[in-house]
Amino acid sequence: MATKYLLPEDQIPTSWYNVAADLQTPPPPPLHPGTHQPAGPDDLAPLFPMGLIMQEMSTEPTIEIPDEVREIYRLWRPTPMIRARRWEKALGTPAKIFYKYEGVSPAGSHKLNTAVAQAWYNREEGIKKLTTETGAGQWGSALSLACQLLGMECLVYMVKVSYFQKPYRRSMIRVWGAEVIPSPSDTTECGRAMLALDPDSPGSLGMAISEAVEVAVKRDDTHYSLGSVLNHVTLQQTVIGQECLAQMELADAYPDFVVGCVGGGSNFAGIAFPFVGENIKKGKKTRCIAVEPAACPTMTKGIYAFDYGDTAKFTPLLKMDTLGHDFVPPGIHAGGLRYHGMAPMVSHLHQLGLLEARSVMQTEVFESGISFSRSEGIIPAPESNHAIAVVRQLAEDCKQSGDEKTILFNLSGHGHFDMASYDNYLDGKLEDFAYPEEKIKEAMKTLPKV
Ligand SMILES: *Cc1c(COP(=O)(O)O)cnc(C)c1O
């Protein structure tokens, strides 16, 4: 009986899977932030290349992966799918647990899958430089490497507090040849305005997005790149789930549950959408469960409405599960899961009842991740531990009922740069926090009237 399910390099998927093609009702289009009319390709053109804008709006069932992108994917893809036999035993569950390990990418997470694709489409259209924001640095490091591999420049605005507190992802960004600036900075108009208001501002993702967008809009040879949320990002992550379909066949199994953590929704979409497609097309009955922090309960407590993607209200309005664009994230230890909104495609499928969502408290999250690590070895990213917490709940259900269910989850990245949060947990310094109901009601008042 195998433990690792490995695919040969020539079985890297040749196309991305577009779940939109299998839906009877497509998700509503983004709206222009000023006019509230559907945003067309031209509205997005100052920021993104046409190749990606077309993917954003596509209803084609599949989109071919460019050869050069697949060639770069060979550095770490196909990623392994592993049966967590030792953890199953430790949990005493009859469930079969499999995990797809995206932490083998050089940047340490799934984010490189879309970073390489986005850089490629930009370079094809003559763009020389990409700007972006990063919080804890996962996305900034992935995009830096992608740009380096494709001969492009990259400029990363990193939230100031993380820039100083999480220096090693900043170092990775520099090793891979990109420039990294703590945000807010004096290099942009909006940054200078923010500094004038508060010279000691710790920064936020919303501010860093505004700086990165400003630089991109002002220069013809420069575009902006976003690491999650948008349709082209969730689409490009489907290499994960497609490989899993083939690997499940190798394992002679099929998942009753597919589980992933959600921040903007991209790694979950990547593993789940191909299985949602099988549910729709072949009548399979896999339950796909998105897991979020109770401190940032976008899908479980937020509402489905049009909202801005950023605090400064620069972005088009997206119809999504949201906590309101003014949402101030509590300081939980999963930097990648603190966004106020959710990918419109994930939100839409949630609305249609094709996906489920659960929230978990952070001490259970770390306890579960450590339980996993003590059996399987890998130290997961704190984000991934959210998925692991729900897998453990499902495994416990199986133990109670005696059901031998098959569970697959996405281990979206490793936690080697997040050891300080593990220390905090082990030192008993982490507290559970659920985002208060009143705050959500308040935030709803600021939603744009559409
Ligand atoms: C960024 C990140 C996430 C959250 O982003 P999604 O777009 O929801 O996938 C999850 N896990 C890891 C390891 C990350 O780096």
Coordinates of C-alpha atoms and ligand atoms in Angstrom, one line a residue:
M1 CA 0.0 0.0 0.0
A2 CA 1.5 3.3 -1.1
T3 CA 1.7 6.3 1.1
K4 CA 2.8 8.8 -1.6
Y5 CA 1.0 9.3 -4.9
L6 CA 3.3 10.8 -7.4
L7 CA 2.6 11.7 -11.0
P8 CA 5.2 11.9 -13.7
E9 CA 6.2 15.3 -15.0
D10 CA 4.4 14.8 -18.3
Q11 CA 1.1 14.6 -16.3
I12 CA 1.2 18.2 -15.3
P13 CA -2.3 19.4 -16.5
T14 CA -2.3 20.9 -19.9
S15 CA -5.2 23.3 -19.2
W16 CA -6.9 25.1 -16.4
Y17 CA -10.4 24.1 -15.5
N18 CA -13.1 26.8 -15.6
V19 CA -16.0 25.9 -13.3
A20 CA -18.0 28.9 -14.8
A21 CA -18.6 26.8 -17.9
D22 CA -20.4 24.1 -15.9
L23 CA -22.8 26.5 -14.1
Q24 CA -26.3 27.4 -15.3
T25 CA -26.1 30.9 -13.8
P26 CA -22.7 32.6 -14.1
P27 CA -21.6 34.9 -11.2
P28 CA -22.5 38.5 -11.6
P29 CA -19.9 40.7 -13.3
P30 CA -17.8 43.2 -11.4
L31 CA -19.1 46.8 -11.4
H32 CA -17.3 50.0 -12.1
P33 CA -16.6 51.7 -8.7
G34 CA -17.9 55.1 -10.0
T35 CA -20.8 54.3 -12.3
H36 CA -21.9 51.0 -10.8
Q37 CA -22.3 49.7 -14.4
P38 CA -20.8 46.3 -15.3
A39 CA -17.0 46.8 -15.8
G40 CA -15.8 45.9 -19.2
P41 CA -12.3 44.8 -20.4
D42 CA -11.3 48.4 -20.9
D43 CA -12.0 49.3 -17.3
L44 CA -9.5 46.7 -16.2
A45 CA -6.9 47.3 -18.9
P46 CA -4.8 49.9 -16.9
L47 CA -4.0 47.2 -14.3
F48 CA -4.1 43.8 -16.1
P49 CA -3.1 42.3 -19.5
M50 CA -5.9 41.3 -21.9
G51 CA -4.9 37.7 -21.6
L52 CA -5.8 37.7 -17.9
I53 CA -8.9 39.9 -18.4
M54 CA -10.2 37.4 -20.9
Q55 CA -9.7 34.6 -18.4
E56 CA -11.5 36.7 -15.8
M57 CA -14.6 36.8 -18.0
S58 CA -14.3 33.4 -19.7
T59 CA -17.0 30.8 -19.9
E60 CA -14.8 28.4 -21.9
P61 CA -14.6 25.0 -20.1
T62 CA -10.8 24.9 -20.3
I63 CA -8.0 27.3 -21.0
E64 CA -4.7 25.9 -22.3
I65 CA -1.7 26.4 -20.1
P66 CA 1.1 28.1 -22.1
D67 CA 4.1 25.8 -22.7
E68 CA 6.6 28.1 -21.0
V69 CA 4.4 28.2 -17.9
R70 CA 4.1 24.4 -17.8
E71 CA 7.9 24.2 -18.3
I72 CA 8.4 26.4 -15.1
Y73 CA 5.7 24.3 -13.3
R74 CA 8.1 21.3 -13.8
L75 CA 10.4 22.8 -11.1
W76 CA 8.0 21.6 -8.4
R77 CA 4.9 20.1 -10.1
P78 CA 3.2 17.7 -10.1
T79 CA 3.1 18.0 -6.3
P80 CA 2.7 14.9 -4.2
M81 CA -0.5 13.6 -2.7
I82 CA 0.2 11.8 0.5
R83 CA -1.9 9.4 2.6
A84 CA -1.7 10.5 6.3
R85 CA -1.5 6.9 7.6
R86 CA 0.4 7.8 10.8
W87 CA -2.0 10.6 11.6
E88 CA -5.0 8.4 10.9
K89 CA -3.6 6.0 13.4
A90 CA -2.8 8.6 16.0
L91 CA -6.4 9.9 15.7
G92 CA -7.8 6.4 15.9
T93 CA -10.1 7.1 13.0
P94 CA -11.4 4.7 10.3
A95 CA -11.3 7.6 7.8
K96 CA -8.8 7.6 5.0
I97 CA -7.0 11.0 5.0
F98 CA -5.1 12.3 2.0
Y99 CA -3.3 15.6 1.7
K100 CA -2.1 17.5 -1.4
Y101 CA 1.2 19.1 -0.5
E102 CA 1.7 22.5 -2.2
G103 CA 4.5 23.5 0.3
V104 CA 7.1 21.8 -2.1
S105 CA 7.0 24.9 -4.3
P106 CA 10.2 26.9 -4.0
A107 CA 8.2 29.8 -2.5
G108 CA 6.7 27.4 0.0
S109 CA 3.0 27.6 -1.1
H110 CA 0.4 27.2 -3.8
K111 CA 0.8 31.0 -4.7
L112 CA 3.6 30.3 -7.2
N113 CA 1.0 28.5 -9.5
T114 CA -0.7 31.8 -10.3
A115 CA 2.3 34.0 -9.9
V116 CA 4.1 32.3 -12.9
A117 CA 1.0 32.4 -15.0
Q118 CA 0.3 36.1 -14.3
A119 CA 3.9 37.2 -15.0
W120 CA 3.8 35.3 -18.3
Y121 CA 0.6 36.9 -19.6
N122 CA 2.0 40.3 -18.7
R123 CA 5.3 39.7 -20.3
E124 CA 3.5 38.5 -23.5
E125 CA 1.9 41.9 -23.8
G126 CA 5.1 43.8 -23.4
I127 CA 4.9 44.6 -19.7
K128 CA 8.3 45.0 -18.0
K129 CA 7.4 45.3 -14.4
L130 CA 4.8 44.1 -11.9
T131 CA 3.8 45.8 -8.7
T132 CA 2.0 44.2 -5.8
E133 CA 1.3 44.3 -2.1
T134 CA 2.1 41.7 0.5
G135 CA 1.2 41.2 4.1
A136 CA 3.3 38.5 5.7
G137 CA 5.2 38.1 2.5
Q138 CA 3.9 34.8 0.9
W139 CA 2.5 36.5 -2.2
G140 CA 5.4 39.0 -2.5
S141 CA 8.0 36.2 -2.5
A142 CA 6.0 34.1 -5.0
L143 CA 5.6 36.9 -7.4
S144 CA 9.3 38.0 -7.1
L145 CA 10.4 34.5 -8.0
A146 CA 8.0 34.3 -10.9
C147 CA 9.2 37.7 -12.3
Q148 CA 12.8 36.6 -11.9
L149 CA 12.2 33.3 -13.8
L150 CA 10.5 35.2 -16.6
G151 CA 13.0 38.1 -16.8
M152 CA 10.7 40.9 -15.4
E153 CA 11.1 43.4 -12.7
C154 CA 9.0 43.3 -9.6
L155 CA 8.1 45.9 -6.9
V156 CA 6.5 44.8 -3.7
Y157 CA 4.9 47.1 -1.1
M158 CA 5.0 45.2 2.2
V159 CA 2.8 46.1 5.1
K160 CA 5.3 48.0 7.4
V161 CA 4.7 46.1 10.6
S162 CA 5.4 42.8 8.8
Y163 CA 8.4 44.3 7.0
F164 CA 10.1 44.7 10.4
Q165 CA 8.6 41.8 12.3
K166 CA 8.8 39.1 9.5
P167 CA 12.2 39.8 8.0
Y168 CA 12.9 36.5 6.3
R169 CA 10.2 36.6 3.6
R170 CA 11.5 40.1 2.9
S171 CA 14.9 38.6 2.4
M172 CA 13.5 36.0 0.0
I173 CA 12.0 38.8 -2.1
R174 CA 15.4 40.4 -2.3
V175 CA 17.2 37.2 -3.1
W176 CA 14.9 36.7 -6.0
G177 CA 15.8 40.2 -7.3
A178 CA 12.7 42.3 -6.5
E179 CA 12.5 45.6 -4.7
V180 CA 10.6 45.6 -1.4
I181 CA 9.4 48.8 0.2
P182 CA 7.7 49.1 3.6
S183 CA 4.2 50.6 3.2
P184 CA 3.0 53.3 3.7
S185 CA 6.0 54.9 2.0
D186 CA 7.0 58.3 0.6
T187 CA 7.3 56.7 -2.9
T188 CA 3.7 57.3 -3.9
E189 CA 1.1 60.2 -3.5
C190 CA -1.3 58.0 -1.5
G191 CA 1.5 56.8 0.7
R192 CA 2.7 60.3 1.4
A193 CA -0.9 61.3 2.3
M194 CA -1.2 58.3 4.7
L195 CA 2.2 59.2 6.3
A196 CA 1.0 62.9 6.7
L197 CA -2.0 61.6 8.7
D198 CA 0.0 59.2 10.8
P199 CA 3.8 59.1 10.4
D200 CA 4.0 56.0 12.6
S201 CA 1.3 54.0 10.7
P202 CA 2.0 50.3 10.9
G203 CA 0.4 50.0 7.4
S204 CA -2.3 47.6 6.2
L205 CA -3.0 45.5 3.1
G206 CA -5.5 48.1 2.0
M207 CA -2.9 50.8 2.0
A208 CA -0.3 48.7 0.3
I209 CA -2.7 47.8 -2.5
S210 CA -3.4 51.5 -3.0
E211 CA 0.4 52.2 -3.4
A212 CA 1.0 49.3 -5.7
V213 CA -2.0 50.3 -7.9
E214 CA -0.9 53.9 -8.0
V215 CA 2.5 53.0 -9.4
A216 CA 1.0 50.6 -12.0
V217 CA -1.6 53.1 -13.2
K218 CA 1.0 55.8 -13.7
R219 CA 3.3 53.8 -15.9
D220 CA 2.6 52.2 -19.3
D221 CA 5.2 49.4 -18.9
T222 CA 3.9 48.4 -15.5
H223 CA 0.9 46.4 -14.3
Y224 CA -0.5 45.3 -11.0
S225 CA -0.9 41.7 -9.8
L226 CA -3.2 40.2 -7.3
G227 CA -2.5 36.9 -5.6
S228 CA -6.0 35.7 -4.8
V229 CA -9.8 36.5 -5.1
L230 CA -10.1 37.2 -8.9
N231 CA -11.5 34.6 -11.3
H232 CA -8.2 34.2 -13.2
V233 CA -6.4 33.3 -10.0
T234 CA -8.9 30.7 -8.8
L235 CA -8.8 29.3 -12.4
Q236 CA -5.0 29.0 -12.5
Q237 CA -5.0 27.2 -9.2
T238 CA -7.1 24.3 -10.6
V239 CA -3.8 22.5 -11.5
I240 CA -4.0 21.4 -7.9
G241 CA -7.4 19.7 -8.0
Q242 CA -6.8 18.3 -11.5
E243 CA -3.7 16.5 -10.3
C244 CA -5.7 15.3 -7.3
L245 CA -8.3 13.7 -9.6
A246 CA -5.5 11.7 -11.3
Q247 CA -3.8 10.9 -8.0
M248 CA -7.1 9.7 -6.4
E249 CA -7.3 7.2 -9.3
L250 CA -3.8 6.0 -8.5
A251 CA -4.9 5.5 -4.9
D252 CA -8.1 3.7 -6.1
A253 CA -10.1 6.1 -4.0
Y254 CA -12.4 9.1 -4.3
P255 CA -13.0 11.8 -1.7
D256 CA -16.2 12.1 0.2
F257 CA -14.9 15.4 1.5
V258 CA -12.5 18.0 0.1
V259 CA -11.3 20.6 2.6
G260 CA -9.2 23.8 2.2
C261 CA -8.6 27.0 4.2
V262 CA -9.9 30.2 2.7
G263 CA -8.4 33.7 2.9
G264 CA -9.2 35.1 -0.6
G265 CA -10.3 31.6 -1.6
S266 CA -7.6 30.6 -4.2
N267 CA -6.0 27.4 -2.8
F268 CA -9.5 26.1 -1.8
A269 CA -10.9 26.9 -5.2
G270 CA -7.8 25.2 -6.7
I271 CA -8.4 21.9 -5.1
A272 CA -12.2 22.0 -4.9
F273 CA -13.4 23.4 -8.3
P274 CA -12.4 20.3 -10.3
F275 CA -14.3 18.1 -7.8
V276 CA -17.3 20.5 -7.9
G277 CA -17.2 20.0 -11.7
E278 CA -17.3 16.2 -11.2
N279 CA -20.3 16.6 -8.9
I280 CA -22.1 18.7 -11.6
K281 CA -21.1 16.6 -14.6
K282 CA -21.0 13.1 -13.2
G283 CA -23.3 13.2 -10.3
K284 CA -20.5 12.6 -7.7
K285 CA -21.3 13.6 -4.2
T286 CA -18.1 15.1 -2.8
R287 CA -18.8 17.7 0.0
C288 CA -16.3 20.6 -0.5
I289 CA -15.7 22.5 2.8
A290 CA -14.0 25.9 3.0
V291 CA -12.5 26.7 6.4
E292 CA -12.0 30.2 7.8
P293 CA -10.9 31.7 11.1
A294 CA -13.8 32.6 13.5
A295 CA -12.0 35.9 13.8
C296 CA -12.6 36.7 10.1
P297 CA -15.8 34.8 9.3
T298 CA -16.4 36.0 5.7
M299 CA -18.4 33.0 4.5
T300 CA -20.1 31.9 7.7
K301 CA -21.2 35.3 9.0
G302 CA -20.6 37.9 6.3
I303 CA -23.2 38.7 3.7
Y304 CA -23.3 38.2 -0.1
A305 CA -23.2 41.7 -1.6
F306 CA -21.3 44.0 -3.9
D307 CA -18.4 45.5 -2.1
Y308 CA -15.0 47.2 -2.7
G309 CA -11.9 45.0 -2.7
D310 CA -9.8 47.6 -0.8
T311 CA -10.2 50.3 1.9
A312 CA -9.5 53.2 -0.4
K313 CA -12.4 52.1 -2.8
F314 CA -10.1 52.1 -5.9
T315 CA -11.2 48.6 -7.1
P316 CA -14.3 47.5 -9.0
L317 CA -17.2 46.3 -6.9
L318 CA -17.2 42.5 -6.6
K319 CA -20.3 40.5 -5.6
M320 CA -18.9 38.4 -2.8
D321 CA -19.3 37.2 0.8
T322 CA -17.9 40.2 2.7
L323 CA -17.4 41.6 6.2
G324 CA -17.4 45.1 4.7
H325 CA -14.4 46.9 3.1
D326 CA -13.7 48.8 6.4
F327 CA -13.1 45.5 8.2
V328 CA -10.1 45.8 10.5
P329 CA -8.6 42.3 11.0
P330 CA -7.9 41.2 14.5
G331 CA -4.3 40.1 15.1
I332 CA -4.7 36.4 14.5
H333 CA -1.7 34.3 13.6
A334 CA -2.7 33.4 10.1
G335 CA -1.8 36.5 8.1
G336 CA -3.0 35.0 4.8
L337 CA -6.6 34.6 6.1
R338 CA -7.4 38.2 7.2
Y339 CA -9.1 39.6 4.0
H340 CA -12.6 41.1 4.3
G341 CA -13.9 39.5 1.1
M342 CA -14.0 36.2 -0.6
A343 CA -13.4 35.2 -4.2
P344 CA -16.6 36.0 -6.2
M345 CA -16.5 32.5 -7.8
V346 CA -16.2 30.8 -4.4
S347 CA -19.0 33.1 -3.0
H348 CA -21.2 32.3 -5.9
L349 CA -20.8 28.5 -5.6
H350 CA -21.4 28.9 -1.9
Q351 CA -24.6 30.8 -2.7
L352 CA -25.7 28.0 -5.1
G353 CA -25.2 25.4 -2.3
L354 CA -22.3 23.8 -4.2
L355 CA -19.8 24.5 -1.4
E356 CA -20.0 24.5 2.4
A357 CA -18.2 26.7 4.9
R358 CA -17.1 26.3 8.5
S359 CA -15.2 28.5 10.9
V360 CA -12.7 27.5 13.6
M361 CA -11.0 29.1 16.6
Q362 CA -7.2 29.6 16.6
T363 CA -6.2 27.4 19.5
E364 CA -8.0 24.5 17.9
V365 CA -6.2 25.4 14.7
F366 CA -2.7 25.2 16.2
E367 CA -3.5 22.2 18.3
S368 CA -4.7 20.4 15.1
G369 CA -1.6 21.5 13.1
I370 CA 0.7 20.2 15.8
S371 CA -1.1 16.9 16.1
F372 CA -0.7 16.5 12.3
S373 CA 3.0 17.5 12.4
R374 CA 3.8 15.1 15.2
S375 CA 2.6 12.2 13.0
E376 CA 3.4 13.4 9.5
G377 CA 6.5 15.6 10.1
I378 CA 5.6 18.5 7.9
I379 CA 5.0 21.8 9.9
P380 CA 2.1 23.4 8.1
A381 CA 1.5 27.1 7.5
P382 CA -0.9 28.5 10.1
E383 CA -3.4 29.1 7.3
S384 CA -3.3 25.4 6.3
N385 CA -3.9 24.4 9.9
H386 CA -7.5 25.7 9.5
A387 CA -8.2 23.0 7.0
I388 CA -6.5 20.5 9.3
A389 CA -8.7 21.4 12.2
V390 CA -11.8 20.6 10.2
V391 CA -10.3 17.4 8.8
R392 CA -9.7 16.4 12.5
Q393 CA -13.4 17.1 13.2
L394 CA -14.5 14.9 10.3
A395 CA -12.1 12.2 11.4
E396 CA -13.6 12.3 14.9
D397 CA -17.1 12.0 13.4
C398 CA -16.0 8.9 11.5
K399 CA -14.5 7.5 14.7
Q400 CA -17.9 8.0 16.5
S401 CA -20.0 6.6 13.6
G402 CA -17.5 3.9 12.4
D403 CA -17.8 5.3 8.8
E404 CA -14.7 4.8 6.6
K405 CA -15.0 8.1 4.8
T406 CA -12.3 9.4 2.4
I407 CA -11.1 12.9 3.2
L408 CA -8.7 15.0 1.0
F409 CA -7.3 18.3 2.1
N410 CA -5.0 21.0 0.6
L411 CA -1.9 21.5 2.6
S412 CA -1.4 24.9 1.0
G413 CA 2.1 25.7 2.4
H414 CA 4.7 25.0 5.0
G415 CA 5.1 27.1 8.1
H416 CA 8.9 27.5 8.3
F417 CA 8.6 31.3 8.4
D418 CA 5.8 31.3 10.9
M419 CA 7.5 29.6 13.9
A420 CA 6.9 32.7 16.1
S421 CA 3.2 31.9 16.0
Y422 CA 3.9 28.3 16.9
D423 CA 6.0 29.6 19.8
N424 CA 3.1 31.8 20.9
Y425 CA 0.7 28.9 20.9
L426 CA 3.1 26.6 22.8
D427 CA 3.8 29.3 25.3
G428 CA 0.0 29.6 26.0
K429 CA -0.2 33.1 24.6
L430 CA -2.9 32.6 21.9
E431 CA -6.4 33.6 22.7
D432 CA -9.6 32.5 20.9
F433 CA -11.6 35.3 19.4
A434 CA -14.8 35.3 17.4
Y435 CA -15.6 38.5 15.4
P436 CA -18.5 40.2 17.1
E437 CA -21.9 40.2 15.5
E438 CA -22.5 44.0 16.1
K439 CA -19.3 44.8 14.2
I440 CA -20.6 42.9 11.2
K441 CA -24.0 44.7 11.3
E442 CA -22.1 48.0 11.5
A443 CA -19.9 47.2 8.5
M444 CA -23.0 46.3 6.5
K445 CA -24.1 50.0 6.7
T446 CA -21.0 51.0 4.7
L447 CA -21.7 48.7 1.7
P448 CA -22.1 50.5 -1.5
K449 CA -25.7 50.9 -2.6
V450 CA -26.1 49.1 -5.8
Ligands
LIG1 C1 -1.9 33.1 1.1 C2 -2.1 31.8 1.7 C3 -3.4 31.3 2.0 C4 -4.7 32.1 1.8 O1 -4.9 32.5 0.5 P1 -6.0 31.8 -0.4 O2 -6.1 32.7 -1.6 O3 -7.3 31.7 0.3 O4 -5.5 30.5 -0.8 C5 -3.5 30.0 2.5 N1 -2.4 29.2 2.7 C6 -1.2 29.7 2.4 C7 0.0 28.8 2.7 C8 -1.0 31.0 1.9 O5 0.3 31.4 1.7

